[in-house]
């Protein structure tokens, strides 16, 4: 008998298992929270490819548990499977972290290391997924069922605690710690790797305390063989064979009727699983599409605190911890008091409805978020704005448009970009100042791009320069900043930890990412050594700024122009969609697992677990296909997913209406009674035959 914890019926060994699970979940969710922004900002992939690879990885993590279960049940046992695949898991994390170091090789090597690391992580996390919880349950004696149930509650809490803490901490390590000249992905991935090492060490430390059960064969493999044998027999049947009541009955020549009946029970539940992947297609977009949406929102809470866009995922883990007791102790009892019958399948259908409503809320948020986004010009056109640095009002005329005919004042912040047609890839401009100065110009430009026409004085005349603008919002949500120098000498500007160098004349620096915040004491140093303090004010989330430096009363003075508007939809507007999706998860996911277990025979629960995990995998495949193939605007894609899930919910509800609940325990008792009765009948017939043989003088052995 194993050692108990403080005189209770809890084995000491479960402490090691719970700590192992906490560290492993911290490792997994902490790494996964960073992936989408890592693909965008570090590997420089576009949003659709980033989303597709994110969900391909998520899907693989739910395909590999079948492999882990097969290895554990048929070959190594749970204990060795956890250790060996955890080592693979650690190697994957290390490879992934090395791939995030900019100084290690080329971009192609970074991609190769990142993908190799993710594949190893998927093998590790998926492989141990079906083993750890079951191994924890194995530590209890059969009579301690209450303690085992409480263990699973603690185990589930450790999962959510690890997820909650990691999705807060790793984005901070990514964004607030700078290394190699940018966000420190190497550190942010390295910490989860270290936690996985801790998880492995803790698990091994409890080795002497574990109760280990040897591999007893894989029931999933036996089920697949039985189904294959039945299909083969049915296909090869002859016209002389008697018909069978069910197609699985064609396996009774090789497999026991008990196994066949149990498989029939499982298949009835698996048929109900067919519509379920659509729920997971929506649910798992919290780490991809919803994170991308957060990058285009205002992340500030007051002047001193702001969250990272990839930290919003922690709401799900936090709300789960809050919602589970609320639903169990308050909401479900209240619904029953109202006389409404709550069945597991009805709960799951309502979970789908709530998930669809969550994406309806996400659609409304997205419609407002995109109002500050500058869309590229269509083919044959470009985007144009005018910045007047001449001392007089000016007007500008471009053939085919009258957009800039009104006077543009000195240092006036342009109201926005205008779409201007091109003539054979050329932009034709005519500029007139109120003092009578004019000029005409033809400029070769690229279609679909954005430009600023900067008009400035040149001796007694006026002239211009054309600057290409960056209109894409920063993928991590922070503002972009550049400077325009109007002075006759070069300037060095320091804003936070970023330095800008401008040569003399009307030159513009490249855009650089700065942290969102108030910059009241940026430093400007001229070539002559003169130092000025610049008050740039608030540089807000999502904006692209051009700061024009002029001289007034002997001082360098900044004039800020907002090329791309700041994000004006607050991140708090995402909270309703997280509340709805988490409520849907409580009703759908937790209820679905309970329903599956209640409808399956004891030795078939692992088969249903495998089927349940596959619904998650196929849900991620759906997102992968839509992200790469549909090419829809984001709000339309959100709406499409909401409508698809509502349609699937209707189909599921119809299927659920015709489903008849069973009690596997009662069927098990009935089967045992029938088996005993059949054995008694068999013994009676055998004895009767012996008597008859003895009467006729024949031997009972032939």
XYZ file of C-alpha atoms in Angstrom:
702
model
C 0.000 0.000 0.000
C 1.403 3.404 -0.978
C 2.111 6.203 1.469
C -0.828 8.472 2.260
C -0.917 12.234 2.605
C -1.253 13.453 6.220
C -3.295 10.485 7.363
C -5.864 10.824 4.556
C -6.699 8.420 1.762
C -4.832 10.575 -0.751
C -1.565 8.991 -1.957
C 1.493 11.230 -1.645
C 2.300 10.415 -5.264
C -0.544 12.602 -6.570
C 1.301 15.719 -5.334
C 4.028 15.064 -7.898
C 1.445 14.438 -10.609
C -0.502 17.655 -9.889
C 2.675 19.787 -9.825
C 3.806 18.091 -13.039
C 0.500 18.942 -14.722
C 0.625 22.577 -13.555
C 4.142 23.043 -14.959
C 3.318 21.235 -18.209
C 0.177 23.315 -18.810
C 2.113 26.503 -17.972
C 4.686 25.375 -20.524
C 2.129 24.586 -23.244
C -0.246 27.531 -22.904
C 2.565 30.017 -22.246
C 4.241 29.007 -25.493
C 0.997 28.811 -27.469
C -0.137 32.291 -26.369
C 2.843 33.804 -28.214
C 2.625 31.836 -31.438
C 0.395 34.064 -33.572
C 2.385 37.245 -32.914
C 5.623 35.267 -33.272
C 4.610 34.169 -36.748
C 3.583 37.713 -37.688
C 6.365 39.803 -36.191
C 9.350 37.438 -36.070
C 8.864 35.099 -39.037
C 7.100 37.894 -40.996
C 4.205 35.721 -42.163
C 0.861 37.233 -43.104
C -2.221 36.906 -40.923
C -3.825 34.071 -42.867
C -0.692 31.915 -42.951
C -0.061 32.624 -39.261
C -3.617 31.569 -38.417
C -3.366 28.434 -40.573
C -0.089 27.247 -39.013
C -1.375 28.053 -35.501
C -4.412 25.826 -36.036
C -2.395 23.141 -37.824
C -0.251 22.919 -34.678
C -3.332 22.928 -32.410
C -4.922 20.190 -34.492
C -1.770 18.054 -34.383
C -1.743 18.358 -30.583
C -5.137 16.609 -30.569
C -4.321 13.942 -33.161
C -1.232 12.684 -31.300
C -3.062 11.587 -28.092
C -4.198 8.490 -29.993
C -0.547 7.622 -30.578
C 0.254 8.259 -26.905
C -2.609 6.066 -25.732
C -1.539 3.263 -28.074
C 2.086 3.381 -26.843
C 0.982 3.430 -23.186
C -1.622 0.670 -23.413
C 0.179 -1.686 -25.786
C 3.872 -1.208 -25.163
C 5.448 1.003 -22.480
C 2.735 1.623 -19.905
C 1.643 5.068 -18.708
C 4.692 5.798 -16.527
C 7.381 5.231 -19.159
C 5.269 6.868 -21.877
C 4.989 10.049 -19.810
C 8.746 10.157 -19.186
C 9.901 9.372 -22.729
C 7.432 11.706 -24.450
C 8.168 14.438 -21.896
C 11.797 14.254 -23.009
C 10.616 14.723 -26.602
C 8.487 17.619 -25.323
C 11.529 19.305 -23.682
C 13.634 18.876 -26.827
C 10.839 20.507 -28.840
C 10.757 23.505 -26.507
C 14.542 23.908 -26.674
C 14.557 23.727 -30.483
C 11.679 26.221 -30.607
C 13.528 28.634 -28.297
C 16.758 28.405 -30.312
C 14.762 29.182 -33.457
C 13.649 32.440 -31.808
C 17.239 33.737 -31.435
C 17.823 36.203 -34.319
C 21.581 35.615 -34.419
C 21.171 31.898 -35.106
C 21.249 31.456 -38.881
C 18.917 32.791 -41.543
C 15.150 33.210 -41.674
C 14.859 29.801 -43.362
C 16.715 28.204 -40.441
C 14.436 29.999 -37.952
C 11.389 28.635 -39.771
C 12.861 25.111 -39.899
C 13.742 25.146 -36.193
C 10.345 26.619 -35.246
C 8.370 24.042 -37.224
C 10.552 21.150 -35.992
C 10.126 22.343 -32.420
C 6.359 22.633 -32.781
C 6.080 19.112 -34.222
C 8.078 17.690 -31.296
C 5.964 19.696 -28.830
C 2.784 18.365 -30.449
C 4.085 14.796 -30.113
C 5.020 15.419 -26.491
C 1.967 17.261 -25.216
C -0.472 15.139 -27.215
C 1.273 11.897 -26.341
C 1.131 12.441 -22.581
C -2.357 13.996 -22.620
C -4.301 10.711 -22.277
C -1.771 9.278 -19.803
C -1.239 11.802 -16.990
C -4.812 12.082 -15.687
C -5.363 8.316 -15.981
C -2.037 7.647 -14.243
C -3.161 9.913 -11.390
C -6.401 7.972 -11.103
C -4.433 4.706 -10.952
C -2.774 5.842 -7.700
C -6.014 5.418 -5.715
C -7.373 2.216 -4.285
C -10.658 1.036 -5.773
C -12.652 1.818 -2.623
C -11.512 5.476 -2.539
C -13.774 6.740 -5.338
C -14.656 10.005 -3.543
C -10.988 10.893 -3.149
C -10.371 10.028 -6.786
C -13.163 12.392 -7.896
C -11.739 15.206 -5.786
C -8.307 14.527 -7.266
C -9.662 15.076 -10.767
C -11.154 18.411 -9.622
C -7.754 19.459 -8.230
C -6.117 18.198 -11.406
C -8.477 20.330 -13.522
C -7.769 23.349 -11.318
C -4.024 22.892 -11.840
C -4.578 22.934 -15.608
C -6.449 26.227 -15.501
C -4.049 27.753 -12.961
C -1.106 26.954 -15.223
C -2.941 28.341 -18.247
C -4.008 31.514 -16.423
C -0.566 32.376 -15.052
C 1.330 31.537 -18.233
C -0.873 33.670 -20.498
C -0.168 36.616 -18.194
C 3.567 36.082 -17.713
C 4.922 35.022 -21.118
C 3.478 38.016 -23.060
C 5.165 40.289 -20.484
C 8.473 38.513 -21.076
C 7.952 38.941 -24.813
C 7.006 42.618 -24.853
C 8.571 44.225 -21.793
C 11.964 42.535 -22.031
C 13.962 43.652 -25.051
C 16.740 41.482 -26.495
C 18.522 41.399 -29.840
C 16.980 44.773 -30.643
C 13.317 43.771 -30.329
C 10.718 41.684 -28.509
C 12.433 38.882 -26.601
C 10.742 35.792 -28.047
C 13.765 33.669 -27.151
C 13.231 34.379 -23.433
C 9.443 34.128 -23.687
C 9.776 30.649 -25.237
C 12.689 29.718 -22.982
C 10.725 30.105 -19.739
C 8.040 27.569 -20.819
C 10.897 25.263 -21.831
C 12.346 25.589 -18.320
C 8.929 24.850 -16.786
C 8.685 21.679 -18.875
C 12.085 20.605 -17.550
C 10.765 21.229 -14.033
C 7.641 19.187 -14.862
C 9.784 16.248 -15.981
C 12.112 16.446 -12.953
C 9.165 16.618 -10.520
C 7.486 13.621 -12.147
C 10.664 11.536 -12.011
C 11.214 12.588 -8.366
C 8.036 10.750 -7.361
C 8.991 7.516 -9.148
C 9.428 5.456 -5.995
C 5.920 6.330 -4.796
C 3.908 5.542 -7.921
C 1.576 2.619 -8.317
C 2.203 1.321 -11.823
C -0.065 -0.900 -13.866
C 1.461 -2.913 -16.720
C 0.182 -2.415 -20.298
C -2.970 -4.442 -20.829
C -3.543 -4.029 -24.553
C -5.116 -1.190 -26.444
C -8.905 -1.351 -26.515
C -9.035 1.238 -29.319
C -6.979 -1.073 -31.536
C -9.263 -3.990 -30.689
C -12.334 -1.888 -31.517
C -10.864 -0.893 -34.884
C -10.019 -4.539 -35.672
C -13.533 -5.657 -34.752
C -15.148 -2.991 -36.940
C -12.793 -3.847 -39.813
C -13.551 -7.550 -39.497
C -17.313 -6.880 -39.489
C -17.092 -4.671 -42.597
C -14.934 -7.228 -44.393
C -17.340 -10.078 -43.570
C -20.369 -8.066 -44.609
C -18.712 -7.122 -47.906
C -17.759 -10.752 -48.631
C -21.077 -12.263 -47.567
C -22.767 -14.664 -49.922
C -26.429 -14.732 -50.817
C -26.816 -17.897 -48.777
C -25.732 -16.214 -45.517
C -28.563 -15.412 -43.143
C -29.163 -11.677 -42.620
C -27.861 -10.030 -39.459
C -29.772 -7.504 -37.351
C -26.820 -5.056 -37.278
C -23.789 -4.801 -39.549
C -21.478 -5.248 -36.517
C -23.018 -8.680 -35.935
C -20.921 -9.919 -38.860
C -17.964 -9.907 -36.429
C -19.451 -12.473 -34.045
C -17.502 -15.330 -35.674
C -14.307 -13.916 -34.164
C -15.278 -11.471 -31.406
C -17.461 -11.878 -28.318
C -21.022 -10.616 -28.322
C -20.168 -8.518 -25.293
C -17.488 -6.587 -27.205
C -19.809 -6.162 -30.179
C -22.616 -4.804 -27.994
C -20.221 -2.384 -26.300
C -18.963 -1.127 -29.653
C -22.561 -0.536 -30.728
C -23.071 1.640 -27.644
C -19.910 3.609 -28.415
C -20.815 4.139 -32.073
C -24.170 5.634 -31.072
C -22.266 8.314 -29.149
C -19.606 8.776 -31.843
C -22.324 9.537 -34.402
C -23.362 12.442 -32.166
C -19.752 13.658 -32.285
C -19.911 14.337 -36.044
C -21.221 17.950 -35.738
C -19.007 18.833 -32.747
C -15.805 19.993 -34.544
C -17.552 23.215 -35.552
C -17.714 24.318 -31.909
C -13.964 23.838 -31.547
C -13.388 25.695 -34.812
C -14.783 28.774 -33.078
C -13.417 28.134 -29.607
C -9.758 27.768 -30.597
C -9.700 31.084 -32.470
C -9.133 32.862 -29.151
C -5.407 32.424 -29.705
C -5.417 33.389 -33.386
C -8.112 35.629 -34.867
C -9.187 37.151 -31.549
C -5.557 37.919 -30.660
C -5.123 39.599 -34.053
C -8.264 41.609 -33.355
C -6.791 42.702 -30.014
C -3.694 44.112 -31.756
C -5.967 46.675 -33.446
C -7.678 47.775 -30.231
C -6.823 50.236 -27.458
C -5.090 48.153 -24.785
C -4.671 50.894 -22.165
C -6.429 50.947 -18.802
C -5.752 54.499 -17.640
C -2.436 56.246 -18.177
C -0.192 53.830 -16.328
C -1.381 50.331 -17.198
C -1.814 48.487 -20.476
C -2.122 44.810 -21.297
C -0.551 42.895 -24.164
C -2.851 41.692 -26.971
C -1.886 38.057 -26.333
C -2.755 38.386 -22.632
C -6.503 38.558 -23.259
C -6.550 34.763 -23.601
C -6.084 34.503 -19.836
C -9.731 35.590 -19.451
C -10.874 32.167 -20.591
C -8.897 30.316 -17.910
C -9.962 32.822 -15.247
C -13.640 32.712 -16.207
C -13.643 28.894 -16.266
C -12.593 28.846 -12.615
C -15.439 31.256 -11.823
C -18.157 29.824 -14.066
C -17.939 26.113 -13.193
C -19.213 26.536 -9.587
C -21.696 29.240 -10.657
C -23.286 26.968 -13.252
C -23.291 23.895 -10.987
C -24.539 25.592 -7.818
C -26.736 28.416 -9.118
C -27.722 28.412 -12.796
C -28.576 24.722 -13.338
C -30.589 24.443 -10.067
C -32.520 27.638 -10.930
C -33.395 26.286 -14.375
C -34.653 23.059 -12.798
C -36.758 25.060 -10.341
C -38.428 26.676 -13.351
C -39.614 23.232 -14.409
C -37.268 22.912 -17.382
C -35.647 19.542 -17.927
C -31.890 19.844 -18.394
C -30.321 16.988 -20.295
C -26.630 16.804 -21.213
C -27.361 17.099 -24.932
C -29.512 20.193 -24.368
C -26.671 21.771 -22.409
C -24.292 21.059 -25.272
C -26.681 22.595 -27.803
C -26.937 25.730 -25.652
C -23.139 25.798 -25.457
C -23.069 25.971 -29.249
C -25.556 28.845 -29.211
C -23.415 30.785 -26.739
C -20.300 30.223 -28.867
C -22.180 31.503 -31.930
C -23.276 34.558 -29.939
C -19.632 35.109 -28.949
C -18.698 35.321 -32.616
C -21.648 37.609 -33.224
C -20.178 39.914 -30.570
C -16.732 39.570 -32.180
C -18.296 40.599 -35.497
C -19.714 43.802 -33.996
C -16.351 44.622 -32.433
C -14.539 43.947 -35.711
C -16.864 46.237 -37.702
C -15.871 49.117 -35.425
C -12.202 48.136 -35.183
C -11.636 48.339 -38.938
C -12.813 51.970 -39.062
C -9.280 53.102 -38.110
C -7.617 50.764 -40.600
C -6.362 52.271 -43.865
C -7.081 49.879 -46.720
C -4.669 49.742 -49.676
C -5.697 51.439 -52.908
C -7.188 49.284 -55.683
C -5.238 48.382 -58.807
C -4.323 51.354 -61.002
C -4.537 53.807 -58.117
C -2.567 54.968 -55.091
C -3.324 56.642 -51.769
C -2.219 60.239 -51.312
C -2.130 62.848 -48.555
C -0.664 66.359 -48.670
C 1.545 67.952 -45.994
C 2.032 71.690 -46.449
C 5.329 73.031 -45.076
C 5.321 76.126 -47.270
C 4.557 79.409 -45.521
C 1.393 79.895 -47.565
C -1.820 78.021 -48.150
C -1.613 75.723 -51.157
C -3.942 73.667 -53.311
C -3.109 70.599 -55.336
C -4.662 69.171 -58.450
C -4.224 65.632 -59.710
C -5.774 64.697 -63.083
C -8.919 62.662 -62.670
C -9.746 63.964 -59.179
C -10.667 67.220 -57.464
C -9.939 65.994 -53.952
C -7.248 68.546 -53.026
C -8.634 71.720 -54.623
C -9.482 73.322 -51.259
C -6.713 75.309 -49.610
C -4.361 73.320 -47.417
C -2.999 75.339 -44.500
C 0.542 75.381 -43.197
C 1.251 72.357 -40.946
C -2.360 71.216 -41.234
C -2.865 67.594 -40.166
C -4.245 65.815 -43.274
C -7.789 64.488 -42.731
C -6.845 61.169 -44.299
C -5.654 59.472 -47.444
C -7.450 59.952 -50.733
C -7.498 57.507 -53.639
C -5.889 58.991 -56.742
C -5.858 57.405 -60.234
C -2.526 56.803 -61.953
C -1.641 57.288 -65.598
C 0.616 54.445 -66.745
C 2.031 54.164 -63.238
C 2.678 57.900 -63.008
C 1.246 60.510 -60.653
C 0.692 63.934 -62.232
C 0.572 66.877 -59.814
C -0.163 70.587 -60.170
C 0.434 72.720 -57.052
C -0.625 76.323 -56.587
C 0.177 78.597 -53.609
C -1.808 81.678 -52.592
C 1.239 83.847 -53.331
C 1.024 82.750 -56.953
C 3.879 80.253 -56.922
C 3.116 77.121 -58.931
C 4.759 73.986 -60.210
C 3.820 70.834 -62.060
C 5.415 67.426 -61.653
C 5.140 63.876 -62.849
C 6.255 61.178 -60.429
C 6.677 57.474 -61.033
C 4.882 55.559 -58.233
C 3.646 52.055 -57.472
C -0.034 51.256 -57.523
C -1.824 50.189 -54.328
C 0.722 52.027 -52.146
C 0.354 55.160 -50.002
C 2.351 58.388 -50.330
C 2.694 61.793 -48.707
C 3.300 64.836 -50.912
C 5.435 67.166 -48.780
C 5.333 70.725 -50.142
C 8.012 73.078 -48.840
C 9.672 76.386 -49.779
C 12.656 76.472 -52.105
C 14.164 79.969 -52.337
C 11.372 82.151 -53.768
C 9.444 79.171 -55.133
C 7.875 76.051 -53.718
C 8.799 72.467 -54.430
C 7.903 69.020 -53.140
C 9.150 65.601 -52.187
C 7.160 62.392 -52.385
C 7.526 59.969 -49.478
C 6.181 56.409 -49.336
C 4.075 55.855 -46.216
C 3.563 52.815 -44.000
C -0.189 52.396 -43.557
C -0.304 48.917 -41.993
C -0.899 48.959 -38.269
C 1.818 47.400 -36.157
C 1.073 43.732 -35.527
C 1.893 43.949 -31.812
C -0.403 46.976 -31.354
C 2.325 49.531 -30.555
C 2.587 52.838 -32.461
C 4.954 53.524 -35.353
C 6.941 56.768 -35.432
C 9.032 58.690 -37.947
C 10.458 62.222 -38.129
C 10.662 64.843 -40.877
C 13.552 67.311 -40.568
C 13.076 70.857 -41.883
C 16.381 72.145 -40.481
C 19.602 72.887 -42.393
C 21.588 70.571 -40.130
C 21.391 66.915 -39.181
C 19.519 65.899 -36.024
C 19.652 62.946 -33.626
C 16.412 62.119 -31.817
C 16.011 59.725 -28.888
C 12.512 58.473 -28.038
C 12.538 55.907 -25.260
C 15.039 53.277 -26.353
C 14.822 54.189 -30.050
C 17.217 56.502 -31.907
C 16.407 58.402 -35.104
C 19.031 60.091 -37.298
C 18.013 62.701 -39.895
C 20.289 64.373 -42.376
C 19.749 68.062 -43.173
C 16.952 69.270 -45.404
C 13.483 67.872 -45.835
C 14.353 64.258 -45.105
C 12.162 61.627 -43.492
C 13.340 58.759 -41.272
C 12.104 55.190 -41.477
C 9.236 54.125 -39.247
C 10.215 52.546 -35.947
C 8.105 50.846 -33.312
C 7.933 52.611 -29.955
C 6.113 51.606 -26.816
C 2.752 53.234 -26.299
C 2.920 56.094 -23.795
C 3.387 59.801 -23.067
C 6.670 61.173 -24.408
C 7.162 64.645 -22.950
C 10.969 64.658 -22.808
C 12.242 63.148 -26.046
C 15.772 64.375 -26.739
C 16.866 66.184 -29.906
C 20.598 66.889 -30.477
C 21.780 68.832 -33.527
C 25.126 68.433 -35.256
C 26.224 71.698 -33.672
C 25.639 70.143 -30.235
C 22.466 72.020 -29.340
C 20.058 69.953 -27.226
C 16.274 70.364 -27.176
C 13.520 68.566 -25.310
C 10.574 67.512 -27.446
C 7.053 67.055 -26.135
C 5.537 64.447 -28.426
C 2.492 63.880 -26.241
C 0.697 60.529 -26.294
C 1.802 58.015 -28.891
C -1.178 55.698 -28.849
C -1.873 52.095 -29.819
C -2.141 51.339 -33.526
C -1.260 54.804 -34.816
C 1.414 55.763 -37.348
C 2.887 59.206 -36.654
C 5.001 61.642 -38.640
C 6.583 64.301 -36.415
C 7.688 67.438 -38.296
C 10.536 69.320 -36.624
C 10.546 73.083 -37.178
C 12.394 75.952 -35.510
C 10.430 78.509 -33.517
C 12.073 81.208 -31.373
C 15.391 79.383 -31.609
C 13.984 76.067 -30.366
C 13.220 72.826 -32.196
C 9.459 72.300 -31.993
C 7.628 69.054 -32.940
C 4.374 69.025 -34.937
C 2.691 65.634 -34.840
C 0.675 64.290 -37.777
C -1.387 61.099 -37.453
C -0.938 59.215 -40.735
C -2.955 56.228 -39.469
C -5.484 56.835 -36.726
C -4.983 55.330 -33.283
C -7.063 52.350 -32.216
C -10.255 53.820 -30.793
C -12.113 50.645 -29.737
C -11.127 49.638 -26.206
C -10.009 46.096 -25.461
C -12.754 45.863 -22.819
C -15.210 45.395 -25.696
C -13.707 41.930 -26.150
C -14.808 40.897 -22.661
C -18.428 40.025 -23.676
C -17.228 37.622 -26.361
C -14.882 35.919 -23.869
C -17.736 35.633 -21.348
C -20.008 34.075 -23.981
C -17.410 31.632 -25.334
C -16.442 30.533 -21.809
C -20.087 30.014 -20.826
C -20.413 27.968 -24.000
C -17.332 25.940 -23.030
C -18.777 25.132 -19.585
C -22.034 23.899 -21.107
C -20.478 22.168 -24.095
C -17.068 20.807 -23.160
C -17.491 19.766 -19.535
C -21.005 18.428 -20.148
C -19.861 16.631 -23.285
C -17.146 14.743 -21.414
C -19.563 13.803 -18.635
C -22.162 12.649 -21.169
C -19.624 10.569 -23.085
C -18.420 8.827 -19.948
C -21.950 8.174 -18.713
C -22.963 6.520 -22.001
C -19.929 4.268 -22.432
C -19.061 0.923 -20.859
C -16.181 1.084 -18.384
C -13.588 -0.425 -20.724
C -14.653 1.807 -23.646
C -14.155 5.189 -22.023
C -10.708 5.587 -23.588
C -12.249 5.036 -27.035
C -14.689 7.898 -26.468
C -11.857 10.041 -25.076
C -9.982 9.502 -28.334
C -13.103 10.387 -30.319
C -13.621 13.549 -28.253
C -10.030 14.713 -28.797
C -10.401 14.104 -32.542
C -13.357 16.527 -32.655
C -10.982 19.225 -31.365
C -8.400 18.280 -33.997
C -10.889 18.429 -36.861
C -12.242 21.748 -35.568
C -8.770 23.239 -36.013
C -8.596 21.757 -39.511
C -11.791 23.665 -40.370
C -10.198 26.980 -39.334
C -7.053 26.123 -41.295
C -9.109 25.582 -44.464
C -11.189 28.748 -44.057
C -8.186 30.942 -43.165
C -6.162 29.822 -46.187
C -8.958 29.291 -48.689
C -11.810 31.739 -48.133
C -10.013 35.099 -48.258
C -12.905 36.896 -46.556
C -12.894 40.162 -44.664
C -12.445 39.412 -40.990
C -15.915 40.531 -39.844
C -17.515 38.452 -42.613
C -15.436 35.445 -41.560
C -16.569 35.846 -37.939
C -20.192 36.084 -39.069
C -19.763 33.030 -41.305
C -18.472 30.938 -38.392
C -21.366 32.101 -36.176
C -23.947 31.147 -38.816
C -22.273 27.798 -39.520
C -22.303 26.892 -35.838
C -25.979 27.824 -35.509
C -26.752 25.584 -38.499
C -24.722 22.747 -36.976
C -26.513 23.321 -33.655
C -29.881 22.740 -35.358
C -28.601 19.490 -36.878
C -27.160 18.390 -33.537
C -30.430 19.189 -31.747
C -32.364 17.015 -34.205
C -29.891 14.162 -33.691
C -30.106 14.605 -29.917
C -33.913 14.474 -30.047
C -33.786 10.927 -31.382
C -31.042 9.780 -29.023
C -32.042 7.373 -26.243
C -30.000 7.590 -23.053
C -28.644 4.322 -21.672
C -27.192 3.228 -18.351
C -24.077 1.140 -19.050
C -23.989 -0.139 -15.454
C -27.490 -1.594 -15.712
C -26.652 -3.113 -19.086
C -23.481 -4.579 -17.551
C -25.556 -6.194 -14.760
C -28.038 -7.521 -17.312
C -25.221 -8.922 -19.398
C -23.665 -10.639 -16.370
C -27.031 -12.137 -15.394
C -27.515 -13.455 -18.921
C -23.953 -14.823 -18.910
C -24.581 -16.658 -15.623
C -27.869 -18.006 -16.956
C -26.169 -19.170 -20.150
C -23.385 -20.840 -18.119
C -26.000 -22.606 -15.943
C -27.836 -23.796 -19.052
C -24.555 -24.960 -20.535
C -23.604 -26.858 -17.350
C -27.072 -28.465 -17.234
C -26.817 -29.601 -20.857
C -23.289 -30.923 -20.276
C -24.318 -32.964 -17.215
C -27.399 -34.237 -19.013
C -25.266 -35.388 -21.935
C -22.883 -37.175 -19.532
C -25.803 -38.995 -17.929
C -27.168 -40.038 -21.308
C -23.760 -41.244 -22.430
C -23.216 -43.260 -19.237
C -26.608 -44.885 -19.681
C -25.684 -46.068 -23.144
C -22.272 -47.257 -21.921
C -20.299 -44.754 -23.959
C -17.252 -42.850 -22.743
C -17.582 -39.200 -21.995
C -14.305 -38.649 -23.887
C -14.173 -39.351 -27.561
